[in-house]
mmCIF file of C-alpha atoms and ligand atoms in Angstrom:
data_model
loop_
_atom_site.group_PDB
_atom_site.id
_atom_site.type_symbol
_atom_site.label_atom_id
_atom_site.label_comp_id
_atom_site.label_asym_id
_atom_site.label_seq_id
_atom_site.Cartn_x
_atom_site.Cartn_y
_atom_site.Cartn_z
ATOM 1 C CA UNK A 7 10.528 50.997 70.667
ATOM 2 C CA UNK A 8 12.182 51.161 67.268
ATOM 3 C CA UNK A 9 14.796 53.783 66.113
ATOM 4 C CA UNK A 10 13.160 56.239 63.940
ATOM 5 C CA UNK A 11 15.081 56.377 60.242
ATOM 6 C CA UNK A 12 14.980 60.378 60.156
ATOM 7 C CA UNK A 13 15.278 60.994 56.674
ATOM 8 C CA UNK A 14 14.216 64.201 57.031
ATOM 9 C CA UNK A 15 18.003 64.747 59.023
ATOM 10 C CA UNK A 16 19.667 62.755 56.402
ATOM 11 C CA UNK A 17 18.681 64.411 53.231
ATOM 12 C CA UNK A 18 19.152 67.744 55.127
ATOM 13 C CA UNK A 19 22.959 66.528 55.632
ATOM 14 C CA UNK A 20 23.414 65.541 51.649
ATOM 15 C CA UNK A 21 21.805 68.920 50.338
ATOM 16 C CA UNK A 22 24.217 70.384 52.661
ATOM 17 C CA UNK A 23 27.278 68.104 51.440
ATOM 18 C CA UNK A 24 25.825 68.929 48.198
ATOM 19 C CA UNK A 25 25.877 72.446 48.602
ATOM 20 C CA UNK A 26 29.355 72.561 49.368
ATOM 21 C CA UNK A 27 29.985 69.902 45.884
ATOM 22 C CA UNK A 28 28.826 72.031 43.470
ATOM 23 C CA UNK A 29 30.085 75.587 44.852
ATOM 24 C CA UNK A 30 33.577 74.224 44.785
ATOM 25 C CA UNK A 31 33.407 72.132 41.527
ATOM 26 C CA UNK A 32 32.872 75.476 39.319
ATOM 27 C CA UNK A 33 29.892 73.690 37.472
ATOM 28 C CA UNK A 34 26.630 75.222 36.994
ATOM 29 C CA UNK A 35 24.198 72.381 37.049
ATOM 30 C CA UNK A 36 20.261 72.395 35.731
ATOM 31 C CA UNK A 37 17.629 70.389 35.954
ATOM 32 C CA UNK A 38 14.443 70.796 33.974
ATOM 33 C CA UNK A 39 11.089 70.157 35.548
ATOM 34 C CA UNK A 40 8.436 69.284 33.144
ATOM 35 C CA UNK A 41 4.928 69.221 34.409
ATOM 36 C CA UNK A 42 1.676 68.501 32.205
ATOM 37 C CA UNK A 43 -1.924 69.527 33.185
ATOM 38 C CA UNK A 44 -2.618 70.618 36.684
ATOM 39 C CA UNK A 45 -2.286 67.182 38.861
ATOM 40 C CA UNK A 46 -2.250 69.306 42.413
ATOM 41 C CA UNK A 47 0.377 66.348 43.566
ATOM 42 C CA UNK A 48 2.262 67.081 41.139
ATOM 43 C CA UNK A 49 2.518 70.780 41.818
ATOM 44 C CA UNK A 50 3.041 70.155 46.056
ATOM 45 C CA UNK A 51 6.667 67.950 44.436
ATOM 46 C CA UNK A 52 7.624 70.257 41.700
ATOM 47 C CA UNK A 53 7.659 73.155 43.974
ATOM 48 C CA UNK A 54 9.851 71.309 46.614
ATOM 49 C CA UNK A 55 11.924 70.436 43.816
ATOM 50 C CA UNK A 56 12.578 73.706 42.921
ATOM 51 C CA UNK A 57 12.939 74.980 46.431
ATOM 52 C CA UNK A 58 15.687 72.045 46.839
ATOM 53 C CA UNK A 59 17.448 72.922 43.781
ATOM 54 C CA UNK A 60 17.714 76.337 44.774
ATOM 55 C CA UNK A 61 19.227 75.239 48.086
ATOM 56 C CA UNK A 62 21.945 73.402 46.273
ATOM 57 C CA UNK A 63 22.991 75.955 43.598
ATOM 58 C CA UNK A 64 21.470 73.827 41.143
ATOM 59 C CA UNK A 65 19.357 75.671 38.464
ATOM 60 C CA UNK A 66 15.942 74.400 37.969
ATOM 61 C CA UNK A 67 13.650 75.345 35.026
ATOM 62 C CA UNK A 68 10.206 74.407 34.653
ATOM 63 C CA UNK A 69 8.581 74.042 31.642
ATOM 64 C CA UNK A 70 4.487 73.731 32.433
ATOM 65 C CA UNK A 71 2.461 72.358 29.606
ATOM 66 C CA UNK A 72 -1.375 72.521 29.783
ATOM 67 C CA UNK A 73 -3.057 69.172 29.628
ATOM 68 C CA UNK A 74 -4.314 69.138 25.777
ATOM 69 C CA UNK A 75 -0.839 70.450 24.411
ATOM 70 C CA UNK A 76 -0.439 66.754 23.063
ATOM 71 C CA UNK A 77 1.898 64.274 22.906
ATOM 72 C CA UNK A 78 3.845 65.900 20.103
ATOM 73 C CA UNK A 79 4.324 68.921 21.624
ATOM 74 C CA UNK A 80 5.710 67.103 24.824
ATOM 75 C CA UNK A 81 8.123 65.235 22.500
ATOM 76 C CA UNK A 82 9.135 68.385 20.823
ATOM 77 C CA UNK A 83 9.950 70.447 24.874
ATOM 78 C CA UNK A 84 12.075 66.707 25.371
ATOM 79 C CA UNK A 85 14.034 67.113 22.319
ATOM 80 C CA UNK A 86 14.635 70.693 22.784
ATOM 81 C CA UNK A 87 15.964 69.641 26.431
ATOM 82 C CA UNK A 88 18.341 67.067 25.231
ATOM 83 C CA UNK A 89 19.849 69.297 23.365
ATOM 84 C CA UNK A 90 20.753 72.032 25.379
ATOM 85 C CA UNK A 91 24.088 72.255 27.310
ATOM 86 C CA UNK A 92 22.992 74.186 30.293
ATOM 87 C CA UNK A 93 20.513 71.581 31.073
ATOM 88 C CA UNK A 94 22.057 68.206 32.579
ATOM 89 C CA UNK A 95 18.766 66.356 34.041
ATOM 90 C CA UNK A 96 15.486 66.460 32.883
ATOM 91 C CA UNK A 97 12.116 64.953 34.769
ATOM 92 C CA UNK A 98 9.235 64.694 33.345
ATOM 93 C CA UNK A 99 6.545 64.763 36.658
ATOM 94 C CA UNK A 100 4.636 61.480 36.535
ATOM 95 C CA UNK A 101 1.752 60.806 35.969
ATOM 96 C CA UNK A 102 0.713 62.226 32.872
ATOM 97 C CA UNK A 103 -2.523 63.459 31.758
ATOM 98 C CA UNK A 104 -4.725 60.910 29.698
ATOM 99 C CA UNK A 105 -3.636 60.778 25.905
ATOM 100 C CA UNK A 106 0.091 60.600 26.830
ATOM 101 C CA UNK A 107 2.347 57.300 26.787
ATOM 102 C CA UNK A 108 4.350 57.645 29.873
ATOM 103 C CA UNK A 109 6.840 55.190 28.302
ATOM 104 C CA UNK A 110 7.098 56.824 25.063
ATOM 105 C CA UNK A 111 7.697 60.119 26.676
ATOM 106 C CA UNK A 112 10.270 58.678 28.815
ATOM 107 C CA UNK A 113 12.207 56.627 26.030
ATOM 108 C CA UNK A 114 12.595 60.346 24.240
ATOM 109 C CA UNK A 115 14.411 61.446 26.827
ATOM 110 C CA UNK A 116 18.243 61.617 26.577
ATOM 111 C CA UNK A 117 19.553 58.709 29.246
ATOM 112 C CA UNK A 118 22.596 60.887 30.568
ATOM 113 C CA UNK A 119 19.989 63.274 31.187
ATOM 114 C CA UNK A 120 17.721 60.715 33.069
ATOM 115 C CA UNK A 121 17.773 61.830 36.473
ATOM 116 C CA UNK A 122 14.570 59.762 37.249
ATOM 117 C CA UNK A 123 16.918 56.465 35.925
ATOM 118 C CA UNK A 124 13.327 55.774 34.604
ATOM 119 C CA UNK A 125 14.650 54.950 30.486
ATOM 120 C CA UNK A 126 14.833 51.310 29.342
ATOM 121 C CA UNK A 127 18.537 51.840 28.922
ATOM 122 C CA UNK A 128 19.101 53.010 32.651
ATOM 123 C CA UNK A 129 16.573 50.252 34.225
ATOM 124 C CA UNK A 130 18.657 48.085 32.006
ATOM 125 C CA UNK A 131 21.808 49.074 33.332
ATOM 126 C CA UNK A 132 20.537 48.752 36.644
ATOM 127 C CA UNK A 133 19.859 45.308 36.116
ATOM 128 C CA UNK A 134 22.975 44.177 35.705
ATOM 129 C CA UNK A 135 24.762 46.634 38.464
ATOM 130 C CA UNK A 136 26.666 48.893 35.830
ATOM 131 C CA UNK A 137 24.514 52.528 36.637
ATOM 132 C CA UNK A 138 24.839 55.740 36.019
ATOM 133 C CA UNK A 139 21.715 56.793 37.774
ATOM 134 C CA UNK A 140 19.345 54.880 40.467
ATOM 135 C CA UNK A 141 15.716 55.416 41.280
ATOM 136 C CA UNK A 142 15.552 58.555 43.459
ATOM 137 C CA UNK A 143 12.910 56.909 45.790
ATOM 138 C CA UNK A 144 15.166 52.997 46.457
ATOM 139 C CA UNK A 145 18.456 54.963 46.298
ATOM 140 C CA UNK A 146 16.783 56.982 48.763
ATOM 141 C CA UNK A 147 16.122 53.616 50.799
ATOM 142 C CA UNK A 148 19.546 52.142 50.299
ATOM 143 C CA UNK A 149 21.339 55.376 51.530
ATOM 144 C CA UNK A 150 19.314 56.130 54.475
ATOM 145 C CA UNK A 151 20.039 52.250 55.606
ATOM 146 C CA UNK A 152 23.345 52.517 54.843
ATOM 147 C CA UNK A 153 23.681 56.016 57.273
ATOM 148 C CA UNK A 154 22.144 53.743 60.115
ATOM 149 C CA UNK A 155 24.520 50.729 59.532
ATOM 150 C CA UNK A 156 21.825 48.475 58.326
ATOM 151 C CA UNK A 157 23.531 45.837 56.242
ATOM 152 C CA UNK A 158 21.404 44.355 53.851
ATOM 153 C CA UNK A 159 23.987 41.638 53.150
ATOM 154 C CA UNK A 160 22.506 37.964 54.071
ATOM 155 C CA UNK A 161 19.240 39.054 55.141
ATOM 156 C CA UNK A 162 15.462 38.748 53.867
ATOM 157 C CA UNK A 163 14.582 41.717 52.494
ATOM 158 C CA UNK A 164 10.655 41.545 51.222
ATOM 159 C CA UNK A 165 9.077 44.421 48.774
ATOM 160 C CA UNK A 166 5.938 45.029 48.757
ATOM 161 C CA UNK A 167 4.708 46.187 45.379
ATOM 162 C CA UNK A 168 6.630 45.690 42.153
ATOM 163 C CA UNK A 169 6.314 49.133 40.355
ATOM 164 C CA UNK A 170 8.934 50.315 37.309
ATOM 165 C CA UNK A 171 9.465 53.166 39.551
ATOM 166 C CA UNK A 172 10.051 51.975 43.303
ATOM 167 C CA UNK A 173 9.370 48.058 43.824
ATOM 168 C CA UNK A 174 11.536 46.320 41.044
ATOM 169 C CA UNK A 175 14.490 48.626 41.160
ATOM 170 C CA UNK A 176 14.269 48.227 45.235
ATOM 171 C CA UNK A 177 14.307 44.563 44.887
ATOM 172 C CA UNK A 178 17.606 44.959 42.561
ATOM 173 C CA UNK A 179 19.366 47.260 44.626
ATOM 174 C CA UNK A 180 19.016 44.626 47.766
ATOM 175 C CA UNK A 181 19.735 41.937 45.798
ATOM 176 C CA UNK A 182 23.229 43.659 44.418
ATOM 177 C CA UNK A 183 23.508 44.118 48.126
ATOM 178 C CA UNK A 184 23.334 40.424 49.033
ATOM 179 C CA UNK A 185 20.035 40.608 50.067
ATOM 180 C CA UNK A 186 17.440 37.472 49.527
ATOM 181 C CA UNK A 187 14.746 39.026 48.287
ATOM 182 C CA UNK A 188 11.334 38.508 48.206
ATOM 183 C CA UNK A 189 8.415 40.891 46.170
ATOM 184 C CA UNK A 190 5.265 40.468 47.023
ATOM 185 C CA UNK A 191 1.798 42.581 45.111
ATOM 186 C CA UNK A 192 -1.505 41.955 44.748
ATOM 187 C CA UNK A 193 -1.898 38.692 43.757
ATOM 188 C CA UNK A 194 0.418 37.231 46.602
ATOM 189 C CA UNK A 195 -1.784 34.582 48.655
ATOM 190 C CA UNK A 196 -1.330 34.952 52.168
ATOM 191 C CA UNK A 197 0.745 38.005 52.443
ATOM 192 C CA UNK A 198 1.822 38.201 55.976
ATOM 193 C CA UNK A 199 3.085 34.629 55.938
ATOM 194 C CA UNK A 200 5.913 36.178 53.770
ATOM 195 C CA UNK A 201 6.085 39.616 55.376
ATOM 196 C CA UNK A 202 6.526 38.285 58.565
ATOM 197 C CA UNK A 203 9.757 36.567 57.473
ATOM 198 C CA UNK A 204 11.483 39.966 56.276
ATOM 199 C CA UNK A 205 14.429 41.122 58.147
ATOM 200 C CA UNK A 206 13.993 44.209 56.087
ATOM 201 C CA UNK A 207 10.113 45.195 54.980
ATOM 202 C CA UNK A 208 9.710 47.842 52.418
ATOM 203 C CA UNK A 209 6.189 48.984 52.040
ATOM 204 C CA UNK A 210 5.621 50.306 48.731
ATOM 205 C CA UNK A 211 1.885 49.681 47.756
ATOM 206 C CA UNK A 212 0.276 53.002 48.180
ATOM 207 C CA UNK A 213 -2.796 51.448 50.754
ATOM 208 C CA UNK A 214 -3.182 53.244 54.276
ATOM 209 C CA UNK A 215 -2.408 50.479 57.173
ATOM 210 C CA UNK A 216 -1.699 47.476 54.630
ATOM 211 C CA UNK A 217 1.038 46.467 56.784
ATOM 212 C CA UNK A 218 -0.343 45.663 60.390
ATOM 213 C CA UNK A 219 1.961 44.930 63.523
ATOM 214 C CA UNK A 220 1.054 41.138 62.704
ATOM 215 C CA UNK A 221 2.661 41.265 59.607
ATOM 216 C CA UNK A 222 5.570 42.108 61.060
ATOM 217 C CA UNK A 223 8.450 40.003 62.537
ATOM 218 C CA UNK A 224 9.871 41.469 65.958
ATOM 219 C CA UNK A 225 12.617 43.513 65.284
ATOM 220 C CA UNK A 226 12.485 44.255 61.520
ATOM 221 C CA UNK A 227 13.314 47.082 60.028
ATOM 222 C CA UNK A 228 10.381 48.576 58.315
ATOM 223 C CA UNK A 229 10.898 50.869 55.401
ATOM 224 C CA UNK A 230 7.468 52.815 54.478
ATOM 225 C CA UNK A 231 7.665 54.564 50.993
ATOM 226 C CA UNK A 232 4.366 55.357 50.255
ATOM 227 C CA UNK A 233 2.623 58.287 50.868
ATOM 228 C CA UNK A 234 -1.123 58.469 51.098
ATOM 229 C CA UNK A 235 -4.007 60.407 52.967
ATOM 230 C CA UNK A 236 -5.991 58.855 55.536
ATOM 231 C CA UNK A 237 -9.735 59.313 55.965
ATOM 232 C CA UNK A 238 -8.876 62.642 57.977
ATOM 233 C CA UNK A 239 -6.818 63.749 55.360
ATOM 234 C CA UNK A 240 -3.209 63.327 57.211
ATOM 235 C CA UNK A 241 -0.374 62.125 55.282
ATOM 236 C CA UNK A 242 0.483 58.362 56.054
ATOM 237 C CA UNK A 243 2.089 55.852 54.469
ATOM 238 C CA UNK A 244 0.880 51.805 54.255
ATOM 239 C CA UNK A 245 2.641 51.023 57.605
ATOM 240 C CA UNK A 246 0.195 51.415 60.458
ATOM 241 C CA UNK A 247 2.725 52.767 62.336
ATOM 242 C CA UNK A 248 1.551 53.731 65.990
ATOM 243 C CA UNK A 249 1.675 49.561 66.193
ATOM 244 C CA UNK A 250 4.166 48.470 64.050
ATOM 245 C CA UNK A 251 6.589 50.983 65.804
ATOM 246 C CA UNK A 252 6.948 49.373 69.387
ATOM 247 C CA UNK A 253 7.948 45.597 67.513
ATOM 248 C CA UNK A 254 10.261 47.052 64.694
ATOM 249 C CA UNK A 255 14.088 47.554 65.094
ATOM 250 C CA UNK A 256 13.993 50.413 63.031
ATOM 251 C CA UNK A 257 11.364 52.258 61.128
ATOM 252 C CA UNK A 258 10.920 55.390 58.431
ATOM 253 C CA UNK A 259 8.065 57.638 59.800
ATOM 254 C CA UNK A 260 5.618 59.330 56.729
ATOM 255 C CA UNK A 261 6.414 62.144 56.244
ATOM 256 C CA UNK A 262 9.901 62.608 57.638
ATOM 257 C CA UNK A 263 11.019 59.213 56.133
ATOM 258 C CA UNK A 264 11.809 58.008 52.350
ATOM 259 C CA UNK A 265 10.152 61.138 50.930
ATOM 260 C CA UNK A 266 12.954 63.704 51.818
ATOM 261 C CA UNK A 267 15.702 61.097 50.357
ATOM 262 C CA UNK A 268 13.724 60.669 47.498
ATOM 263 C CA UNK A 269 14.150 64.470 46.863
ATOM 264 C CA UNK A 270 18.014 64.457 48.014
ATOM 265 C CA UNK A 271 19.091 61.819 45.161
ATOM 266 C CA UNK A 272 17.329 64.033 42.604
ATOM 267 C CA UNK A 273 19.654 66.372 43.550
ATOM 268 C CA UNK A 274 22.591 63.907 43.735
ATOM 269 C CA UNK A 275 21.489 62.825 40.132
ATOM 270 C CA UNK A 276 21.597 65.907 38.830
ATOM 271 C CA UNK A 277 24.767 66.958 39.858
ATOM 272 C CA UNK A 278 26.356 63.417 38.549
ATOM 273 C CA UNK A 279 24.730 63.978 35.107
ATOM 274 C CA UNK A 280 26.330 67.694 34.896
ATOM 275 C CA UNK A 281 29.998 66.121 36.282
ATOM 276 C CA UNK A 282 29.173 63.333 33.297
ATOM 277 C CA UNK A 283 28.258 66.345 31.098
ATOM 278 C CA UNK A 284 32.437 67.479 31.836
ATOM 279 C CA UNK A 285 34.094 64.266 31.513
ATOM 280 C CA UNK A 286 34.202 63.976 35.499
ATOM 281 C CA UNK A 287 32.913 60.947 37.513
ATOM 282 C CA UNK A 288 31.215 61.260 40.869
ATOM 283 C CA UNK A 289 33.133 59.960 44.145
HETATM 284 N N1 GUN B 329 5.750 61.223 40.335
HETATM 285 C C1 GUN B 329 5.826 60.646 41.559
HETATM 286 N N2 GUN B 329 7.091 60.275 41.826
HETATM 287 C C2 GUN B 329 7.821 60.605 40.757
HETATM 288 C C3 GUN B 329 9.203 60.479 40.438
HETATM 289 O O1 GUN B 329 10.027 59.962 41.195
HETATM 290 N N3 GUN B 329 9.580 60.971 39.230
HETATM 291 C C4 GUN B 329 8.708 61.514 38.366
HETATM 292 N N4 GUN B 329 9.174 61.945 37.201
HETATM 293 N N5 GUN B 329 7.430 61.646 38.622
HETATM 294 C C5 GUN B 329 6.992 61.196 39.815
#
């Protein structure tokens, strides 16, 4: 029976905590919310971003393009952004509609105003441990472990998938921690001979039940970011978790899990950027 990692609790606690930060600090944080075409993903996450926002005191805006309003136009709502005082983060919801190049899109936007951490300059800083920002979802990851006293110092910590947006950064942030790290993706040969030597599994592929209870070394701690649909339509994640459960140490249920923390270091970004935007560093 493993201990469930309620990050559901946890990023209820922060918002909280944050609540509290930004009523006392006398800043007026925003956060602008772009959102292209009609993805209805995209509109379930930019709602609870609002909602979330409003919970802390932050402002959110959104700005909602249609899908044809073209690249330059996009450019043209980013540059507008960067330039304006009341707003301190600014996300542009991924993925974009066909005819848009995520990475140019990304690149225009201002780094201090980065929340996502998702520009070459913040993945770079990353990289060599000197942030401003971290990837909502691993920072997500890191703090929830670090709430149950997981220490990732010294042991085998293996990714699963090696996106720009979850799997590299992950694999960073353990390895700053003194993890060993492993990533593994699709072309790995024999996948649960590696999985089953993590001390520390994240699951970030985005395929229901990739990780079975074989793949899974007694007393792990299994981290499940993803968040899919199974064939009944129920939100799940790639952990097939009614049997990985009973062998794990610990383990994030989907939902309840990574998501929630995911949404609770938006928040923390944004308030970060808009202490930045005053000359004030965070705790
Ligand atoms: N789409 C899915 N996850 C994310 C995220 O973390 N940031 C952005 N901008 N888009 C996303």
């Amino acid at each position: 029976m493993a201990i469930i990692l309620d990050g559901k609790a946890l990023a209820e606690e922060i918002k909280e905590k944050l609540r509290v930060e930004v009523a006392q600090s006398g800043l007026h944080p925003g956060l602008a919310v772009v959102v292209v075409g009609d993805n209805p993903a995209s509109r379930i996450y930019v709602d609870s971003k609002k909602k979330d926002c409003a919970v802390c005191g932050i402002k959110s805006e959104e700005i909602a393009l249609p899908a044809d309003a073209g690249e330059e136009k996009l450019l043209a709502v980013i540059a507008e952004l960067n330039q304006r005082p009341d707003i301190h983060g600014i996300l542009v919801q991924l993925p974009l509609p066909e005819g848009y190049s995520e990475q140019k899109v990304i690149q225009a936007i201002a780094p201090e105003k980065d929340v996502d951490a998702f520009h070459l300059i913040n993945v770079g800083r990353i990289m060599v441990g000197n942030y401003a920002f971290l990837p909502c979802t691993p920072a997500g990851v890191m703090e929830l472990l670090d709430h149950y006293g997981i220490d990732p110092k010294g042991k085998h910590c293996v990714v699963v998938g090696r996106s720009d947006i979850v799997g590299k950064p992950q694999a960073m942030m353990m390895l700053h921690r003194h993890a060993t790290v492993t990533i593994c993706h699709s072309r790995t040969p024999d996948l649960s001979a590696i999985t089953r030597q993590a001390d520390i599994l994240v699951a970030a592929v985005g395929k229901v039940n990739l990780i079975t209870a074989d793949m899974v070394k007694p007393g792990a701690v299994v981290v499940d970011v993803a968040m899919n649909r199974d064939e009944n339509g129920k939100l799940c994640g790639d952990v097939d978790f009614a049997n990985v459960e009973p062998i794990a140490s610990y383990i994030t249920p989907v939902p309840g899990g990574v998501g929630p923390m995911t949404r609770a270091m938006l928040l923390e970004n944004t308030l970060t950027a808009a202490k930045a935007a005053v000359g004030l560093q965070k705790e």
